[in-house]
Coordinates of C-alpha atoms and ligand atoms in Angstrom, one line a residue:
X1 CA -15.3 -6.5 -10.1
X2 CA -15.4 -3.7 -7.7
X3 CA -18.4 -3.3 -5.4
X4 CA -18.3 0.3 -4.2
X5 CA -17.4 3.3 -6.4
X6 CA -16.5 6.5 -4.7
X7 CA -16.0 10.0 -6.0
X8 CA -14.2 12.4 -3.6
X9 CA -14.0 16.1 -4.1
X10 CA -10.4 16.4 -2.7
X11 CA -7.3 14.3 -2.2
X12 CA -7.0 14.0 1.5
X13 CA -10.7 13.4 1.9
X14 CA -10.4 10.6 -0.6
X15 CA -7.6 9.0 1.4
X16 CA -9.6 9.3 4.6
X17 CA -12.6 7.6 3.0
X18 CA -10.3 4.9 1.5
X19 CA -8.8 4.2 4.9
X20 CA -12.3 3.9 6.5
X21 CA -13.2 1.3 3.9
X22 CA -9.9 -0.7 4.4
X23 CA -10.6 -0.7 8.2
X24 CA -14.0 -2.1 7.3
X25 CA -12.4 -4.9 5.4
X26 CA -12.7 -3.7 1.8
X27 CA -9.6 -3.9 -0.4
X28 CA -9.4 -0.3 -1.8
X29 CA -7.5 1.6 -4.4
X30 CA -7.4 5.4 -4.7
X31 CA -7.1 6.9 -8.1
X32 CA -5.4 10.3 -8.4
X33 CA -7.6 12.3 -10.8
X34 CA -10.3 11.0 -13.1
X35 CA -9.3 7.8 -14.9
X36 CA -9.1 7.8 -18.7
X37 CA -11.9 5.9 -20.3
X38 CA -9.6 3.1 -21.4
X39 CA -7.8 2.7 -18.1
X40 CA -8.3 -0.8 -16.7
X41 CA -10.1 -1.2 -13.3
X42 CA -8.1 -2.5 -10.4
X43 CA -9.2 -5.8 -8.9
X44 CA -10.3 -4.6 -5.5
X45 CA -13.6 -4.2 -3.5
X46 CA -13.7 -0.4 -3.5
X47 CA -12.3 2.3 -5.8
X48 CA -12.0 5.9 -4.7
X49 CA -11.5 8.5 -7.4
X50 CA -9.9 11.6 -5.9
X51 CA -10.9 14.7 -7.8
X52 CA -10.0 18.3 -7.0
X53 CA -13.5 19.6 -7.5
X54 CA -14.5 21.1 -4.1
X55 CA -14.0 24.6 -5.3
X56 CA -13.9 24.2 -9.0
X57 CA -16.6 25.8 -11.2
X58 CA -19.8 23.8 -10.8
X59 CA -19.9 22.8 -14.4
X60 CA -16.4 21.4 -14.3
X61 CA -17.1 19.5 -11.0
X62 CA -20.2 18.0 -12.5
X63 CA -18.4 17.0 -15.7
X64 CA -15.5 15.3 -13.9
X65 CA -17.9 13.6 -11.5
X66 CA -20.0 12.2 -14.3
X67 CA -16.9 11.0 -16.2
X68 CA -15.8 9.2 -13.0
X69 CA -19.2 7.7 -12.5
X70 CA -19.3 6.3 -16.0
X71 CA -15.9 4.7 -15.4
X72 CA -16.9 3.3 -12.0
X73 CA -20.1 1.8 -13.6
X74 CA -18.0 0.2 -16.3
X75 CA -15.8 -1.2 -13.5
X76 CA -18.8 -3.0 -12.1
X77 CA -19.5 -0.9 -9.0
X78 CA -23.0 -1.6 -7.8
X79 CA -23.2 1.3 -5.3
X80 CA -21.8 4.8 -5.6
X81 CA -20.6 7.2 -2.9
X82 CA -20.2 10.9 -3.3
X83 CA -17.7 12.1 -0.7
X84 CA -17.5 15.7 0.5
X85 CA -16.2 17.3 3.6
X86 CA -17.7 16.7 7.0
X87 CA -18.3 20.5 7.3
X88 CA -20.3 20.3 4.1
X89 CA -17.9 22.7 2.4
X90 CA -19.8 24.3 -0.5
X91 CA -21.3 27.6 -1.7
X92 CA -24.8 28.3 -2.9
X93 CA -23.5 27.5 -6.4
X94 CA -22.2 24.1 -5.3
X95 CA -20.6 21.8 -5.6
X96 CA -22.3 19.3 -3.3
X97 CA -25.8 19.9 -4.7
X98 CA -25.0 20.1 -8.5
X99 CA -22.8 17.1 -8.4
X100 CA -25.3 15.0 -6.4
X101 CA -28.1 16.1 -8.7
X102 CA -26.1 15.0 -11.8
X103 CA -25.2 11.7 -10.2
X104 CA -28.8 11.0 -9.3
X105 CA -30.0 11.9 -12.8
X106 CA -27.3 9.7 -14.4
X107 CA -28.1 6.8 -12.1
X108 CA -31.9 7.3 -12.5
X109 CA -32.3 6.6 -8.8
X110 CA -34.2 9.8 -7.9
X111 CA -33.0 10.0 -4.3
X112 CA -30.0 10.0 -2.0
X113 CA -29.1 10.5 1.6
X114 CA -26.8 13.3 2.6
X115 CA -24.9 12.7 5.8
X116 CA -21.7 14.6 6.6
X117 CA -21.6 13.6 10.2
X118 CA -18.2 12.4 11.5
X119 CA -18.5 12.1 15.3
X120 CA -14.8 11.0 15.7
X121 CA -13.9 14.5 14.4
X122 CA -16.7 16.1 16.5
X123 CA -19.0 16.7 13.5
X124 CA -22.5 15.8 14.4
X125 CA -25.9 16.5 12.8
X126 CA -29.0 17.0 14.9
X127 CA -32.4 18.2 13.6
X128 CA -30.6 18.8 10.3
X129 CA -28.2 21.2 11.9
X130 CA -24.5 20.6 11.7
X131 CA -22.3 21.0 14.8
X132 CA -18.6 21.2 15.1
X133 CA -17.8 20.3 18.6
X134 CA -20.2 22.4 20.8
X135 CA -20.7 25.0 18.1
X136 CA -23.1 25.3 15.2
X137 CA -21.3 25.1 11.9
X138 CA -21.9 28.8 11.4
X139 CA -20.2 29.7 14.6
X140 CA -17.3 27.2 14.4
X141 CA -14.9 29.3 12.4
X142 CA -16.2 27.8 9.1
X143 CA -18.2 31.0 8.6
X144 CA -14.9 32.7 7.8
X145 CA -13.5 30.0 5.5
X146 CA -11.8 31.8 2.5
X147 CA -13.4 29.7 -0.2
X148 CA -16.5 28.0 1.3
X149 CA -17.8 30.2 4.1
X150 CA -20.6 28.3 5.9
X151 CA -22.9 30.8 7.5
X152 CA -26.0 28.6 7.8
X153 CA -25.9 25.5 10.0
X154 CA -29.3 24.2 8.7
X155 CA -28.3 21.6 6.1
X156 CA -31.9 21.4 4.7
X157 CA -31.7 25.0 3.8
X158 CA -28.0 24.8 2.6
X159 CA -28.7 21.9 0.3
X160 CA -32.0 23.3 -0.9
X161 CA -30.2 26.4 -2.2
X162 CA -27.9 24.1 -4.3
X163 CA -30.6 21.9 -6.0
X164 CA -33.9 22.2 -7.7
X165 CA -35.0 19.1 -5.8
X166 CA -36.5 19.1 -2.4
X167 CA -34.8 18.1 0.9
X168 CA -36.3 16.1 3.8
X169 CA -35.0 15.1 7.2
X170 CA -34.6 11.8 9.0
X171 CA -34.5 13.1 12.6
X172 CA -32.6 11.7 15.5
X173 CA -35.6 10.0 17.1
X174 CA -36.0 7.9 14.0
X175 CA -32.2 7.2 13.6
X176 CA -32.1 6.1 17.2
X177 CA -34.6 3.3 16.4
X178 CA -32.2 1.5 14.2
X179 CA -31.6 0.5 10.6
X180 CA -35.1 -0.9 9.7
X181 CA -36.9 2.2 10.9
X182 CA -34.4 4.5 9.1
X183 CA -35.0 2.5 5.9
X184 CA -38.7 3.0 6.1
X185 CA -38.3 6.7 6.8
X186 CA -36.0 7.0 3.7
X187 CA -38.6 5.1 1.6
X188 CA -41.3 7.4 2.8
X189 CA -39.3 10.6 1.9
X190 CA -38.6 9.2 -1.5
X191 CA -42.3 8.3 -2.0
X192 CA -43.2 11.9 -1.1
X193 CA -41.0 13.1 -3.9
X194 CA -38.0 14.3 -1.9
X195 CA -34.7 14.1 -3.7
X196 CA -32.5 14.2 -0.6
X197 CA -32.7 13.1 3.0
X198 CA -30.5 14.9 5.5
X199 CA -30.0 12.2 8.2
X200 CA -29.2 13.1 11.8
X201 CA -26.2 11.3 13.3
X202 CA -24.5 11.9 16.7
X203 CA -22.5 8.8 17.3
X204 CA -20.7 6.1 15.4
X205 CA -23.5 3.7 16.3
X206 CA -25.9 6.1 14.4
X207 CA -23.6 6.0 11.4
X208 CA -23.5 2.2 11.4
X209 CA -27.3 2.0 11.5
X210 CA -27.5 4.5 8.6
X211 CA -25.0 2.5 6.7
X212 CA -27.0 -0.6 7.1
X213 CA -30.2 1.3 6.1
X214 CA -28.7 2.5 2.8
X215 CA -27.8 -1.0 1.7
X216 CA -28.9 -1.3 -1.9
X217 CA -29.3 2.5 -2.5
X218 CA -27.6 3.4 -5.8
X219 CA -26.1 6.5 -4.4
X220 CA -25.0 7.6 -0.9
X221 CA -23.6 11.1 -0.3
X222 CA -21.7 12.2 2.8
X223 CA -18.5 12.4 4.7
X224 CA -16.2 9.5 5.3
X225 CA -18.1 8.8 8.6
X226 CA -21.2 7.4 7.0
X227 CA -19.0 5.1 4.9
X228 CA -18.1 3.2 8.1
X229 CA -21.3 1.2 7.8
X230 CA -21.1 0.2 4.1
X231 CA -18.5 -2.6 4.2
X232 CA -20.7 -4.7 6.5
X233 CA -23.5 -4.7 3.8
X234 CA -21.2 -6.3 1.3
X235 CA -19.8 -8.7 3.9
X236 CA -23.3 -9.8 4.9
X237 CA -24.0 -10.5 1.2
X238 CA -20.9 -12.8 1.2
X239 CA -19.1 -10.5 -1.3
X240 CA -15.9 -9.7 0.7
X241 CA -13.0 -12.1 1.1
X242 CA -11.3 -13.1 4.4
X243 CA -7.9 -11.7 3.6
X244 CA -6.4 -8.6 5.4
X245 CA -7.7 -5.7 3.3
X246 CA -4.8 -3.5 4.2
X247 CA -2.0 -5.9 3.2
X248 CA 0.4 -4.2 0.8
X249 CA 3.1 -5.7 -1.5
X250 CA 6.5 -5.2 0.0
X251 CA 8.9 -2.7 -1.5
X252 CA 12.4 -3.4 -0.1
X253 CA 14.8 -0.5 -0.3
X254 CA 16.0 2.7 1.4
X255 CA 13.7 5.0 3.4
X256 CA 13.2 8.8 3.4
X257 CA 11.0 11.6 4.7
X258 CA 10.3 14.6 2.6
X259 CA 8.7 17.6 4.3
X260 CA 7.3 20.6 2.5
X261 CA 4.6 21.4 5.0
X262 CA 5.1 24.3 7.3
X263 CA 2.1 23.4 9.5
X264 CA 2.6 23.3 13.2
X265 CA 2.3 19.5 13.5
X266 CA 4.9 18.9 10.8
X267 CA 7.4 21.3 12.4
X268 CA 6.9 19.5 15.7
X269 CA 7.4 16.1 14.1
X270 CA 10.6 17.3 12.4
X271 CA 11.8 18.6 15.8
X272 CA 11.4 15.1 17.2
X273 CA 12.9 13.3 14.2
X274 CA 15.9 15.6 14.0
X275 CA 17.4 14.1 17.2
X276 CA 17.3 10.6 15.9
X277 CA 17.6 10.6 12.1
X278 CA 20.0 12.3 9.7
X279 CA 18.2 15.5 8.8
X280 CA 18.9 18.1 6.1
X281 CA 17.2 21.5 6.3
X282 CA 17.1 23.1 2.9
X283 CA 17.6 26.9 2.7
X284 CA 15.6 28.1 -0.3
X285 CA 16.4 31.7 0.6
X286 CA 20.1 31.2 0.2
X287 CA 19.6 29.0 -2.9
X288 CA 16.4 30.0 -4.7
X289 CA 17.0 27.5 -7.5
X290 CA 15.2 24.1 -7.5
X291 CA 17.9 22.4 -9.6
X292 CA 20.7 23.5 -7.3
X293 CA 18.7 22.7 -4.1
X294 CA 17.9 19.2 -5.5
X295 CA 21.5 18.6 -6.3
X296 CA 22.6 19.7 -2.8
X297 CA 20.0 17.4 -1.2
X298 CA 20.9 14.3 -3.3
X299 CA 24.6 14.8 -2.8
X300 CA 24.0 15.0 1.0
X301 CA 21.8 11.9 1.0
X302 CA 24.1 9.9 -1.3
X303 CA 26.1 7.9 1.4
X304 CA 23.3 8.0 4.0
X305 CA 20.6 6.0 2.2
X306 CA 19.6 2.7 3.8
X307 CA 17.1 1.3 6.4
X308 CA 17.4 4.4 8.6
X309 CA 15.3 7.1 7.0
X310 CA 16.9 10.3 5.9
X311 CA 14.9 13.4 6.5
X312 CA 14.9 16.3 4.0
X313 CA 12.9 19.3 4.9
X314 CA 12.1 22.7 3.3
X315 CA 9.6 23.3 6.1
X316 CA 10.2 26.5 8.0
X317 CA 8.6 28.5 10.8
X318 CA 6.3 31.4 9.8
X319 CA 8.9 34.2 9.8
X320 CA 11.1 32.3 7.3
X321 CA 8.2 31.4 5.1
X322 CA 7.1 35.1 5.1
X323 CA 10.7 36.2 4.3
X324 CA 10.9 33.9 1.2
X325 CA 7.4 35.0 0.2
X326 CA 8.3 38.6 0.5
X327 CA 11.2 38.1 -1.7
X328 CA 9.7 35.9 -4.4
X329 CA 5.9 36.3 -4.1
X330 CA 3.7 33.7 -2.4
X331 CA 3.0 31.5 -5.4
X332 CA 6.6 31.5 -6.7
X333 CA 7.9 30.6 -3.2
X334 CA 5.5 27.7 -3.0
X335 CA 6.3 26.6 -6.6
X336 CA 10.0 26.8 -5.9
X337 CA 9.8 24.5 -2.9
X338 CA 7.3 22.1 -4.6
X339 CA 9.5 21.8 -7.7
X340 CA 12.5 21.1 -5.4
X341 CA 10.7 18.4 -3.3
X342 CA 9.4 16.7 -6.5
X343 CA 12.9 16.7 -8.0
X344 CA 14.4 15.3 -4.8
X345 CA 11.7 12.6 -4.6
X346 CA 12.5 11.5 -8.2
X347 CA 16.3 11.5 -7.4
X348 CA 15.8 9.5 -4.2
X349 CA 13.7 6.8 -6.0
X350 CA 16.3 6.6 -8.7
X351 CA 18.9 6.0 -5.9
X352 CA 16.9 3.1 -4.4
X353 CA 14.5 4.7 -2.0
X354 CA 11.4 2.6 -1.8
X355 CA 9.7 3.8 1.4
X356 CA 8.9 7.4 1.5
X357 CA 6.8 9.7 3.8
X358 CA 5.8 13.0 2.3
X359 CA 4.5 15.8 4.6
X360 CA 2.2 18.4 3.1
X361 CA -0.9 18.2 0.9
X362 CA 0.5 20.4 -2.0
X363 CA 3.9 18.9 -1.6
X364 CA 2.4 15.4 -1.9
X365 CA 0.6 16.4 -5.0
X366 CA 3.8 17.7 -6.6
X367 CA 5.6 14.5 -5.6
X368 CA 3.1 12.0 -6.9
X369 CA 2.7 13.9 -10.1
X370 CA 6.5 13.9 -10.7
X371 CA 6.8 10.2 -9.9
X372 CA 4.0 9.4 -12.3
X373 CA 1.9 7.7 -9.6
X374 CA -1.7 7.2 -10.7
X375 CA -3.0 4.8 -8.2
X376 CA -2.5 4.1 -4.5
X377 CA -3.4 0.8 -3.0
X378 CA -4.4 1.7 0.6
X379 CA -2.8 -0.1 3.5
X380 CA -3.0 0.2 7.3
X381 CA -3.1 3.5 9.0
X382 CA -0.1 5.0 10.7
X383 CA -2.2 7.6 12.4
X384 CA -5.9 8.5 11.8
X385 CA -6.3 9.5 8.2
X386 CA -2.8 8.6 7.1
X387 CA -2.3 5.1 5.7
X388 CA 0.7 3.6 4.1
X389 CA 0.0 3.1 0.4
X390 CA 1.5 1.1 -2.4
X391 CA 2.1 3.4 -5.4
X392 CA 1.3 2.0 -8.8
X393 CA 2.3 3.5 -12.1
X394 CA 5.7 4.8 -11.2
X395 CA 9.1 3.5 -12.3
X396 CA 9.7 1.2 -9.3
X397 CA 7.7 -0.5 -6.5
X398 CA 7.2 2.2 -3.9
X399 CA 5.5 2.5 -0.5
X400 CA 4.3 6.1 0.1
X401 CA 2.7 7.8 3.1
X402 CA 1.2 11.1 2.1
X403 CA 0.5 13.2 5.1
X404 CA -1.6 16.4 5.2
X405 CA 0.5 18.9 7.1
X406 CA -1.5 18.9 10.3
X407 CA -2.0 15.2 10.6
X408 CA -0.1 12.7 12.7
X409 CA 1.3 12.4 16.2
X410 CA 4.6 13.8 17.5
X411 CA 6.8 10.8 16.5
X412 CA 5.0 10.2 13.2
X413 CA 8.2 10.1 11.1
X414 CA 9.7 7.4 13.3
X415 CA 6.5 5.5 13.9
X416 CA 5.7 5.3 10.2
X417 CA 8.8 3.2 9.4
X418 CA 8.6 1.1 12.6
X419 CA 5.2 0.0 11.4
X420 CA 6.7 -1.5 8.2
X421 CA 9.2 -3.7 10.0
Ligands
ADP501 P1 0.1 21.6 4.3 O1 -0.5 20.2 4.1 O2 0.7 21.7 5.7 O3 -0.8 22.7 4.0 P2 1.4 21.9 1.8 O4 2.5 21.1 1.2 O5 0.0 21.7 1.2 O6 1.4 21.7 3.4 O7 1.7 23.5 1.7 C1 2.9 24.0 2.1 C2 3.4 25.0 1.1 O8 4.4 25.8 1.7 C3 3.9 24.4 -0.1 O9 3.4 25.1 -1.3 C4 5.4 24.5 0.0 O10 6.0 24.5 -1.2 C5 5.5 25.8 0.8 N1 6.8 25.9 1.5 C6 7.5 24.9 2.1 N2 8.6 25.3 2.7 C7 8.6 26.7 2.5 C8 9.5 27.7 2.8 N3 10.6 27.4 3.5 N4 9.2 29.0 2.4 C9 8.1 29.2 1.7 N5 7.2 28.3 1.4 C10 7.5 27.0 1.7

């Protein structure tokens, strides 16, 4: 029976949360999309359901979150976690407030903390105000986000506009006094009829204390930072085993990197890998046809597959991306490359690739969907936020590392495979 059930509003945030829980010693599986009602639960300590609900219409986000909650309850989870971005990405219509309201109502718990702080990524909360580095949220660049512009740094006000409940604060002076004092403050706010407590947190030590204070609460909401303190509650209760939570089954076979991200970090990583690994750069401008590009790539890879990873990249610098977009339109250009990368991934798996790094969020989405992967068992991190995972549901055993474009150090593509040896 799983202990902790998590509902995340996007895919990479879900992976980040899952990695945090594994680091804390909880065996964790990430589900891609809401599970069907009859889908069996995995035998792990924590389950993270990755939705794509951050900017969906509020009604849809609420519906999907409630369906996930019902499934997680049936899986035995005794505590729920609603995961959103550490910059509290939402509009006055939601979805952080409406989703949390619905979860609180369904759980009948009446109350939840809200703590997006993530000091390791320079997101801190003080006097209920969210800072990104030195800047208030509203002066951090987030005020210009295309989908969720954050123009008010005061989380009590931000959340109040998204709920018919009331919002209180557990200030830093209280948090600094430790878990027991935080717990009393939370109990008092609940008694006063508050539905939410924004909780200040400036350091990881604050998050660990908050984590301890919310032991036993039916619902916790926040970024992956506040989840740091949750595994210890289950360990203290004797509910976690001794084994390495990040151990994955082996998947012997050939290795490959597929890159569809054009982010700066990925272009850099490709530059480093190109000197050491066989690398194919696709030219979608010359061949704007997914089937033909896929056939080219698979023919190129045919006699190169083995322990040394092959690298196949559609990634291109901004001028080449702009040129393809000008010719095909932005969406069609993206779809062409995603379709191609998904086809290549399927072809490589059919040819014996069992260890694959995919660079790019959308690219990863296209690849897992084509491979039929529904669940990822989360392993050890290669770089912060990017773990190796064992993919379940596909045709063959497969180790996958799905990298959001801008994540990972310079030699990520080499380091990833060295870690598997
Ligand atoms: P990131 O995580 O860096 O945002 P994504 O995979 O989410 O990466 O997004 C990159 C997008 O760019 C994808 O839709 C991909 O299909 C597209 N793309 C990749 N290579 C090219 C290219 N050469 N020209 C145009 N678009 C491209």
